[in-house]
Coordinates of C-alpha atoms (C1' of nucleotides) in Angstrom, one line a residue:
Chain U
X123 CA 163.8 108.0 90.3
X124 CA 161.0 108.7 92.6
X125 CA 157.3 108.8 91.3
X126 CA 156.7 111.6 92.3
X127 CA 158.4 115.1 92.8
X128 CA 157.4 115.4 96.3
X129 CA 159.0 112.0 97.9
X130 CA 162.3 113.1 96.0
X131 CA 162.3 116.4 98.0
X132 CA 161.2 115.0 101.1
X133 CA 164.4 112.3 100.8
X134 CA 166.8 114.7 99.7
X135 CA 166.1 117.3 102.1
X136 CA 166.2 114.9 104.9
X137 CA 169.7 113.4 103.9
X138 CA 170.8 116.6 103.8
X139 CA 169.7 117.2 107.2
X140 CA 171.3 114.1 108.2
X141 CA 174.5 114.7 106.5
X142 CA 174.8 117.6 108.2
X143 CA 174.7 119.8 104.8
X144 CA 171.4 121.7 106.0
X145 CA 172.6 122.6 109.9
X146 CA 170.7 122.8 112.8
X147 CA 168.5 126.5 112.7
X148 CA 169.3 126.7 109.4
X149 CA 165.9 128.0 107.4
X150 CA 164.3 126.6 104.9
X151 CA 163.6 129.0 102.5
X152 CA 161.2 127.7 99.7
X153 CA 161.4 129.7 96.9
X154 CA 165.2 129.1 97.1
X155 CA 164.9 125.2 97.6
X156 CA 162.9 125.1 94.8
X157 CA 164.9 127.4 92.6
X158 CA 167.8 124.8 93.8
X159 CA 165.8 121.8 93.0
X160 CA 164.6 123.4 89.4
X161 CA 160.7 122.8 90.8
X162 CA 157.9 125.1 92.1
X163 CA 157.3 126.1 95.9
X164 CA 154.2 123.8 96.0
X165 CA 156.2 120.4 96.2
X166 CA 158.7 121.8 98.1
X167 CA 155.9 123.1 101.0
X168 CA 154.4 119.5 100.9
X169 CA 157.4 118.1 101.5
X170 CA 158.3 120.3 104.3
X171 CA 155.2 120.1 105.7
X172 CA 156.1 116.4 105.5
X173 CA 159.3 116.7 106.5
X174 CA 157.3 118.9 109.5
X175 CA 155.5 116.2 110.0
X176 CA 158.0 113.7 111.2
X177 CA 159.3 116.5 113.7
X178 CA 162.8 117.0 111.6
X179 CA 161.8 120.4 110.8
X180 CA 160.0 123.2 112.9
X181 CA 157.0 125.3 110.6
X182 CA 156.2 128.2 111.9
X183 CA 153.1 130.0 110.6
X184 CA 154.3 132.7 108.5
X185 CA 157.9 132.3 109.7
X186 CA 159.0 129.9 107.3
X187 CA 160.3 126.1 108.6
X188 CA 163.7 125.8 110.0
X189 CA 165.9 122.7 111.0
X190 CA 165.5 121.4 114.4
X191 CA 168.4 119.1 115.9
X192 CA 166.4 118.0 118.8
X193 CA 167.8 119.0 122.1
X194 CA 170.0 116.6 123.6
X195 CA 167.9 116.1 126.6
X196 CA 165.0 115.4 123.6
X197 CA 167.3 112.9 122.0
X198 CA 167.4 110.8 125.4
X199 CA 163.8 110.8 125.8
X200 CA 163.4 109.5 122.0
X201 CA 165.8 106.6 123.4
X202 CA 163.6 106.3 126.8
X203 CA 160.4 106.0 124.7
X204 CA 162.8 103.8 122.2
X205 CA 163.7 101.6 124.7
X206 CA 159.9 101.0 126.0
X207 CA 158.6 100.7 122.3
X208 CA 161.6 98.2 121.8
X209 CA 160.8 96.4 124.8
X210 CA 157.2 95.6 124.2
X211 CA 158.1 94.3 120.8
X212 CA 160.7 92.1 122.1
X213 CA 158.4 90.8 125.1
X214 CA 155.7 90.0 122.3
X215 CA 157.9 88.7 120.1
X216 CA 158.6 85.9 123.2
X217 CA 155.7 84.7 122.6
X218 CA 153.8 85.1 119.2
X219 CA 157.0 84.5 116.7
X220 CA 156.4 81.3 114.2
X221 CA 159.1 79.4 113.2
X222 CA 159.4 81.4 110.0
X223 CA 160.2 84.8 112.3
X224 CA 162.9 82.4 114.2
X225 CA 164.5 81.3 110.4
X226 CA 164.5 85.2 109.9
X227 CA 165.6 86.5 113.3
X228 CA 168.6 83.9 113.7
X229 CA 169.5 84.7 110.0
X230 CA 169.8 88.1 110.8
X231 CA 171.7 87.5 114.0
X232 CA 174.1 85.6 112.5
X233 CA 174.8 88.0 109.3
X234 CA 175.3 90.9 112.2
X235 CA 177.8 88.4 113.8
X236 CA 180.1 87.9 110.0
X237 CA 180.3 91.5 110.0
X238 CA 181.4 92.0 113.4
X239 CA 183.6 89.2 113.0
X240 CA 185.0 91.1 109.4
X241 CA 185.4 94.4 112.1
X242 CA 182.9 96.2 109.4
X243 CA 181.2 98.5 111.4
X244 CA 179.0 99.8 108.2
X245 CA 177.6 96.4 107.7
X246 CA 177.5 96.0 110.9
X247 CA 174.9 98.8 111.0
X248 CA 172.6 97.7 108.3
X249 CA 172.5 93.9 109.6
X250 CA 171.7 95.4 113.3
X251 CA 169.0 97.3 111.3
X252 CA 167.5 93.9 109.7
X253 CA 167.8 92.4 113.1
X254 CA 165.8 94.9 114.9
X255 CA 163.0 94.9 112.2
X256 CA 163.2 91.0 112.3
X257 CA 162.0 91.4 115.9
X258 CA 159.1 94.1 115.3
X259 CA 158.2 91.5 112.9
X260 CA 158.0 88.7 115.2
X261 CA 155.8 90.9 117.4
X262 CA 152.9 90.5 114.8
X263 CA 151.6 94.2 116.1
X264 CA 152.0 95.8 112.5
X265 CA 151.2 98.9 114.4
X266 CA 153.6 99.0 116.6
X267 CA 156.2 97.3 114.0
X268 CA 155.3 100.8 112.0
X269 CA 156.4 103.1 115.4
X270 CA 159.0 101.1 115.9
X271 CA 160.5 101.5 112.2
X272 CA 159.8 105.1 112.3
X273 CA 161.2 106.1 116.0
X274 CA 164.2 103.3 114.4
X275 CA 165.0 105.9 111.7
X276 CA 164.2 108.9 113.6
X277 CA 167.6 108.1 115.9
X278 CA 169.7 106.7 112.8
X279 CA 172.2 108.9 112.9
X280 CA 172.6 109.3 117.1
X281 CA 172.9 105.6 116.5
X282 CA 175.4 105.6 113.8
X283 CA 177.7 108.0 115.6
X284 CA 177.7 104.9 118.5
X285 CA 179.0 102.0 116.5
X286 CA 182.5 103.8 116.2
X287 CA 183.1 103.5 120.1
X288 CA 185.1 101.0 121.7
X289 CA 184.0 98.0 121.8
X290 CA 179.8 98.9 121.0
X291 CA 180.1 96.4 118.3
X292 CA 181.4 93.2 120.1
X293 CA 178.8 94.4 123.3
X294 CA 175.8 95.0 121.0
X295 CA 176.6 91.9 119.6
X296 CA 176.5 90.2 123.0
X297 CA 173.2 91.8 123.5
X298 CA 172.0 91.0 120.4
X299 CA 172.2 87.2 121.6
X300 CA 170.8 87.8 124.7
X301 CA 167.8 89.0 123.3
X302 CA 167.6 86.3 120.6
X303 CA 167.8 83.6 123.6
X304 CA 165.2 84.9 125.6
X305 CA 163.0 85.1 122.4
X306 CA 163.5 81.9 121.4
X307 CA 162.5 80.5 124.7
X308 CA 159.6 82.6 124.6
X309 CA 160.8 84.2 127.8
X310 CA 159.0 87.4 127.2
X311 CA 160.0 89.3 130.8
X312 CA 163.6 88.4 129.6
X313 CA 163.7 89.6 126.2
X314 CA 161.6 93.1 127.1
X315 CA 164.5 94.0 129.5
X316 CA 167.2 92.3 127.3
X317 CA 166.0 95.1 124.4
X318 CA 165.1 97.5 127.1
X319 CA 168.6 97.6 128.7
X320 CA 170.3 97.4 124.7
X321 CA 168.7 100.7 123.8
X322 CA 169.1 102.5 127.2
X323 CA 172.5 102.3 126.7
X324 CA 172.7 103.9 123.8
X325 CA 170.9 106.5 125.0
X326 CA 173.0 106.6 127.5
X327 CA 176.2 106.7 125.3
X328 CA 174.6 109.3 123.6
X329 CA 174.3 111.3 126.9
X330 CA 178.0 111.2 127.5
X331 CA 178.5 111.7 124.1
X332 CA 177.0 115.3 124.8
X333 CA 178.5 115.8 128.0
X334 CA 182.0 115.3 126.5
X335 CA 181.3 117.3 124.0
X336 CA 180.1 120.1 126.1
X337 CA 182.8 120.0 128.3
X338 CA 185.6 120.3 125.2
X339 CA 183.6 123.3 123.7
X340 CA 183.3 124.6 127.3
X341 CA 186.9 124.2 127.5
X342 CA 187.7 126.0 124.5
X343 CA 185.1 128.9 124.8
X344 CA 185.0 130.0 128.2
Chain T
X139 CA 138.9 131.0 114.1
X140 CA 142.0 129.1 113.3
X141 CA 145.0 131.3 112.0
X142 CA 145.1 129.2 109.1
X143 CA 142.7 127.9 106.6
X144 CA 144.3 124.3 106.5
X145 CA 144.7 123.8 110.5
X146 CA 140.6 124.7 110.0
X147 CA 140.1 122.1 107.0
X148 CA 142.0 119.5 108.7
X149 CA 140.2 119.7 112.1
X150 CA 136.9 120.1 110.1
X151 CA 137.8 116.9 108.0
X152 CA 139.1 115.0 110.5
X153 CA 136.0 115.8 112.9
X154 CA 133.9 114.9 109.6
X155 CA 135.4 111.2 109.3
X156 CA 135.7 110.9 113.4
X157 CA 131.3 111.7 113.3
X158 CA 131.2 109.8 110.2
X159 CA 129.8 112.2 108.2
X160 CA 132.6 111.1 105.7
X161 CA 132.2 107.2 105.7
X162 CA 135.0 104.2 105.5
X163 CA 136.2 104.4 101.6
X164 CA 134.7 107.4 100.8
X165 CA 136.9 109.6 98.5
X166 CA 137.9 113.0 99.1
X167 CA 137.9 115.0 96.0
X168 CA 139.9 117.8 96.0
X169 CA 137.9 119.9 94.2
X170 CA 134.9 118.9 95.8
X171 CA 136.3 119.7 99.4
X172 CA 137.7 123.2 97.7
X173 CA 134.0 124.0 96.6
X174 CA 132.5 122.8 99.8
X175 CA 135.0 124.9 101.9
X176 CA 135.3 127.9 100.0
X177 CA 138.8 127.7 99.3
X178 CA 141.0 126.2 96.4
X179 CA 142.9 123.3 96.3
X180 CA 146.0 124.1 97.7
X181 CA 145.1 124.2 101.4
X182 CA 142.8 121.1 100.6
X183 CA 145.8 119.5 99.6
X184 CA 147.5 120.1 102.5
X185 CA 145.1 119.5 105.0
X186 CA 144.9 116.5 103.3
X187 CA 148.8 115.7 103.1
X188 CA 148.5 116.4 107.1
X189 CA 145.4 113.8 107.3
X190 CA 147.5 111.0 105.5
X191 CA 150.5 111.5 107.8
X192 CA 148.2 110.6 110.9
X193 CA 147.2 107.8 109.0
X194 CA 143.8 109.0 109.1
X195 CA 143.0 108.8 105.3
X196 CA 145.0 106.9 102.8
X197 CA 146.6 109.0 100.0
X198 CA 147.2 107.2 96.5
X199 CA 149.3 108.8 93.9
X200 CA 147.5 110.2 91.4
X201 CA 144.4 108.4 92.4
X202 CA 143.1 110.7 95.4
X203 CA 142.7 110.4 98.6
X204 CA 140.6 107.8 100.6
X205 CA 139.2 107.6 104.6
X206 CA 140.5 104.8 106.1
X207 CA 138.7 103.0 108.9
X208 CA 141.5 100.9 110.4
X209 CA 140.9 97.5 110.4
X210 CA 139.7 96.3 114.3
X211 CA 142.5 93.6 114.3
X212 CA 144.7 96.9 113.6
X213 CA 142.7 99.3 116.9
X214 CA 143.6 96.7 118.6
X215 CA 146.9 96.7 118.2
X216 CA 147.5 100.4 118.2
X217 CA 145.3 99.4 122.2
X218 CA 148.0 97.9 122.8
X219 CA 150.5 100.0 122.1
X220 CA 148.8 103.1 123.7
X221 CA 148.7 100.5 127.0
X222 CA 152.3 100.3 127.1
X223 CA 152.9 104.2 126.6
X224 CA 150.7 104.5 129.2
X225 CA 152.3 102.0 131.5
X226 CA 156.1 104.0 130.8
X227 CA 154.1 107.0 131.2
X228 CA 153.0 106.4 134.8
X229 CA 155.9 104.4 135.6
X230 CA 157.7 107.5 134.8
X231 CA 155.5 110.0 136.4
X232 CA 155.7 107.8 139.8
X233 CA 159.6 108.5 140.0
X234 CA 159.9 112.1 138.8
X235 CA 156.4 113.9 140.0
X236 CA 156.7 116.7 141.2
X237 CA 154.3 118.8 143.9
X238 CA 152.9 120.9 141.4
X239 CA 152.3 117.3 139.1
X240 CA 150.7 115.6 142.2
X241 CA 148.0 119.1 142.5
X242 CA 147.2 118.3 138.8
X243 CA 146.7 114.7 138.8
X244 CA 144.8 114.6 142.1
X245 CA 143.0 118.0 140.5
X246 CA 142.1 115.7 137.3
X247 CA 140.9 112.6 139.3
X248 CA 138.6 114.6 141.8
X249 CA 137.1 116.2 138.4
X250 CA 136.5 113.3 137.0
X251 CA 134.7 112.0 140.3
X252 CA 132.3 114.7 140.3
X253 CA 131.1 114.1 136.9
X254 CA 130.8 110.5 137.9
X255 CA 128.5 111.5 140.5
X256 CA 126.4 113.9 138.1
X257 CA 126.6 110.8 135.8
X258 CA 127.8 113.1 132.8
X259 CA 128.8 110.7 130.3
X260 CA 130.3 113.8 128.3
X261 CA 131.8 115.3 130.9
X262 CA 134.1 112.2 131.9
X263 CA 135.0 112.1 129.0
X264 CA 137.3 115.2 128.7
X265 CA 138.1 115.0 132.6
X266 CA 139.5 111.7 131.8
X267 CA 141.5 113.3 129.2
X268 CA 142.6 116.2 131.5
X269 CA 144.0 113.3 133.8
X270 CA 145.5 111.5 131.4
X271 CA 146.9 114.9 130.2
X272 CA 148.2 115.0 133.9
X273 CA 150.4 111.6 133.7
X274 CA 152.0 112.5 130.3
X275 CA 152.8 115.8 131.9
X276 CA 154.0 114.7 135.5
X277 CA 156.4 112.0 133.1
X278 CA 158.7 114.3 132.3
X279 CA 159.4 113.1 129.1
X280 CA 157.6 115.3 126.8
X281 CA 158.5 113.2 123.5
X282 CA 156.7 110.6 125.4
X283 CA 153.8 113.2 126.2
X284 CA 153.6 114.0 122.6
X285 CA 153.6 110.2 121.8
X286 CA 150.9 109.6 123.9
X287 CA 148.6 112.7 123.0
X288 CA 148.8 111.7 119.3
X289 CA 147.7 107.9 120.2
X290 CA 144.8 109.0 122.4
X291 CA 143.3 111.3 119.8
X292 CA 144.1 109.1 117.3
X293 CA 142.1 106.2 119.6
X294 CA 139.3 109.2 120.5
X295 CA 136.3 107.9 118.4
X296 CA 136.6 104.2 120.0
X297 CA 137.3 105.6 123.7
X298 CA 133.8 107.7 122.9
X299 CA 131.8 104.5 121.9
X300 CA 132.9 102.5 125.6
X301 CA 132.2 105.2 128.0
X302 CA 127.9 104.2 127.3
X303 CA 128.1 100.8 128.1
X304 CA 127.2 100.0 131.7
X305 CA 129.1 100.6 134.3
X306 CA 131.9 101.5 132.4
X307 CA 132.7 104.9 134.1
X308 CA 132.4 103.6 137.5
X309 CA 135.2 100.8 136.7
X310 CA 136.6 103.7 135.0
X311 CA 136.8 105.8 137.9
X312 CA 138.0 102.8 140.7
X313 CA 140.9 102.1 137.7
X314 CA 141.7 105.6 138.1
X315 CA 142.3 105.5 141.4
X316 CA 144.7 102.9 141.9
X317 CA 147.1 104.5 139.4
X318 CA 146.8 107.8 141.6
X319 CA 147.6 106.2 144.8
X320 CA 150.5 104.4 142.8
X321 CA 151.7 107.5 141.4
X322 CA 151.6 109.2 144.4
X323 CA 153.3 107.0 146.4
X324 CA 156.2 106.5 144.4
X325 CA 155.2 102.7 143.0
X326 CA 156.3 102.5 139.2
X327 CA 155.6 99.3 138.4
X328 CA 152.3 99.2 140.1
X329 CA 151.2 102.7 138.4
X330 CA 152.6 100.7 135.0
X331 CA 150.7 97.8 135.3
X332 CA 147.2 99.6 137.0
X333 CA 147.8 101.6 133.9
X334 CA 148.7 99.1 131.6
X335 CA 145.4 97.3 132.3
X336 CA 143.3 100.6 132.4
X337 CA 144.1 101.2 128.4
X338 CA 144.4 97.1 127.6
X339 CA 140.6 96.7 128.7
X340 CA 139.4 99.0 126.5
X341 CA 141.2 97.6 124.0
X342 CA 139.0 94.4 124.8
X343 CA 135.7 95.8 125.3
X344 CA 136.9 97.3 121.6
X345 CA 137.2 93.6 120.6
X346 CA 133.9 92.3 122.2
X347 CA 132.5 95.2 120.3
X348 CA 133.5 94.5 117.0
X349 CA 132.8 91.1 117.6
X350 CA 129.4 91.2 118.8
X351 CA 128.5 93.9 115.5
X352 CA 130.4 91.1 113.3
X353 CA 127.5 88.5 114.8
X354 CA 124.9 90.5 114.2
X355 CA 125.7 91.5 111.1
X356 CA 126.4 88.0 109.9
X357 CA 122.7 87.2 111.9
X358 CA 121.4 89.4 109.2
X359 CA 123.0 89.2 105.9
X360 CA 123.6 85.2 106.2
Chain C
dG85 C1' 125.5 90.0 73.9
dC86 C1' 130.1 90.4 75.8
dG87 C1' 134.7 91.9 75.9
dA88 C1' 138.4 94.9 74.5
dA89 C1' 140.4 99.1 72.7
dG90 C1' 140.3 103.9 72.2
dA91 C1' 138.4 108.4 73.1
dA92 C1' 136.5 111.7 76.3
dT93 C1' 136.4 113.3 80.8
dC94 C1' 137.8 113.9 85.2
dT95 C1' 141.3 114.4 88.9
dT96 C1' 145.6 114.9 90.5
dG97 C1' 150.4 117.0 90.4
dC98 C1' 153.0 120.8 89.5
dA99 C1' 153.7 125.8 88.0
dT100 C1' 152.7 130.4 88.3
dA101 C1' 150.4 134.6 90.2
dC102 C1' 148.7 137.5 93.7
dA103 C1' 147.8 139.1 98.4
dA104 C1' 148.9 139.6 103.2
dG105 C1' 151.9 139.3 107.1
dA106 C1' 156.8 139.3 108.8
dA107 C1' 161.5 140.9 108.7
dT108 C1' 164.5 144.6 107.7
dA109 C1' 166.2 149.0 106.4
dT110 C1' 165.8 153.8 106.7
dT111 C1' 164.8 158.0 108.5
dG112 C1' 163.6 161.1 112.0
dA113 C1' 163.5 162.6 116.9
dC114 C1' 165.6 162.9 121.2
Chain S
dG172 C1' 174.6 158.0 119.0
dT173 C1' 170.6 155.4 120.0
dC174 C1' 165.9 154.2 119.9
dA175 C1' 161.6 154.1 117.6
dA176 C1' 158.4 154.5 113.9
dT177 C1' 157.5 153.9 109.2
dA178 C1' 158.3 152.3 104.6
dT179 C1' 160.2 148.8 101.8
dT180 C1' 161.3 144.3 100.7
dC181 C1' 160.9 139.6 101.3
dT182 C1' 158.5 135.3 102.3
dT183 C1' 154.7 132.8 103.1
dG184 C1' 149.7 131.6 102.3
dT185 C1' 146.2 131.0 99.0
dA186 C1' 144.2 131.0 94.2
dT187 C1' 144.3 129.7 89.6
dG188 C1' 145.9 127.5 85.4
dC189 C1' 147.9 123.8 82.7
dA190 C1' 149.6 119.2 81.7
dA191 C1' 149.7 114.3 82.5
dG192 C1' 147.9 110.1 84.3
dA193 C1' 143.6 107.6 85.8
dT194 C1' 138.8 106.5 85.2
dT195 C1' 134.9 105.9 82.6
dC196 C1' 132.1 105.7 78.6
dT197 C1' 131.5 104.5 74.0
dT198 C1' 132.2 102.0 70.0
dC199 C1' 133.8 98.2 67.4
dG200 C1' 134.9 93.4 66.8
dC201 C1' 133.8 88.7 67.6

DNA sequence: GCGAAGAATCTTGCATACAAGAATATTGAC
DNA sequence: GTCAATATTCTTGTATGCAAGATTCTTCGC
């Protein structure tokens, strides 16, 4: 599938961390991920060290790399820094976007309202995706388009556990045409603290998410 | 010195490109590098893997690895970016500093004012990073912190290049001290914006820069 | 003389081997 | 019985070897 050995790895690896198959604190051990892959330790270190890299796993020197599920506190600060990275694209999206980034961002707005319309909450989540990266388009920072896509994917699956709540499809929706609004009337103050506001509250979400969480487990272990 | 011999080949090779010992384009052979360092490939490799994640040399498959001098357009944008990080940064750090935060930041700045005074370029240039260090810190976010730190060494060699023109580490310096006093007294948005501005004209004086080489050069060669 | 095809060479990608440090188990002392 | 020290095992870090793809050089055809 992949060219190369390496990228394979690096992908499965990280769905399985995603999936939840490789747990949080759970070590890596090469020599077993590559007898379980049917490859050598050397791709499997590069893509750890890869896979390092990207902050999903911790290497330590001689210690071997284990999984890291950032701490929830870390979480809310990716969805601070989210929010502000978000924010900026948005705000210079206002007022750079061509007419082509309007076809591509009203497109994708409107595909993210079928789906909510169809109450599919997985298509839902790929067509928020495109609309997101519709906007970091519209920004014409490539750079920042780059963080924004990787910070983006970095919180997939705090984001994915969000759409299942009550009613966070119909209000992202409702966000989602705020934003589009203020970016088609190249209000750029507007659409930064449209986007800012639409990620806080995941973060926030998430927050609770953690609290309630807490509380049950605290509940049923002391 | 390092505990590892690829940490020590990737600060070497980086340090090489960021002196421009190893020039835009230039290929890095494995082997070559291996020979050179004393060492095989392997930790080459890596080192090298590491170097392509910071997006400081471009790795092809199968067809080696390459330095990468970012376009200007593209320092410009990744300015721009480090401006806004900035701006959440101090925004941040005016709300949650603590005493111990303010000590360091005012520390920072009064360091950074003697080597004004002594007129040590060199010197103002890691004191300025020592109070930068401080606003990261006194954010309280650390993913933020650890954001920022990558962008500003990422941005080092074009910070080094502004500190010689005139007058630059005086502005520097007054800059400086409006985001302490807006830090200090609790004013976010005026810490954001003093900051904002702080990082954005450098991102200018980067443009003028490359502008004024681009005349020159096309002065020269027709 | 120029262009294209093929061969030779060179470099990367992966596998295997070995050495050194960390984790663990075992044994001895208290 | 518990703690500590040592020995053993296990894992990582680095070196080397081999195969496949890329580059370059040479040769042949036009």
């Amino acid at each position: 599938m992949s060219e190369n050995i390496v990228q394979r790895l690096r992908d499965q690896i990280e769905n399985d961390i995603f999936s939840g198959r490789l747990p949080t604190g759970h070590r890596l051990d090469e020599t077993k991920l590559a007898n379980q892959f049917g490859v050598s330790r050397t791709p499997v270190r590069e893509a750890l060290m890869q896979l390092g890299a990207i902050g999903l796993i911790e290497i330590r020197p001689r210690r071997g790399a284990i999984v890291v599920e950032p701490a929830p506190h870390r979480v809310y600060e990716m969805f601070e820094v989210m929010a502000e990275l978000e924010a900026m694209a948005g705000r210079h999206a206002a007022r750079r976007h061509t007419s082509a980034d309007c076809g591509t961002l009203l497109a994708a707005h409107e595909k993210c309202g079928r789906s909510l319309q169809a109450g599919d909450a997985d298509a839902y989540y790929y067509d928020n995706d495109a609309f997101h990266a519709a906007i970091y388009e519209a920004s014409h920072n490539d750079f920042l388009k780059e963080q924004c896509i990787a910070l983006h994917r970095r919180l997939r699956p705090y984001r994915r556990l969000q759409l299942r709540a009550r009613n966070r499809m119909d209000n992202s929706f409702a966000e989602h045409d705020r934003i589009v609004k203020a970016i088609l009337n190249g209000n750029g103050d507007e659409a930064a603290a449209a986007l800012r506001m639409h990620i806080a509250i995941q973060g926030e979400r998430f927050s609770d998410l953690v609290a309630q969480i807490a509380a049950e487990r605290g509940g049923l272990s002391g």
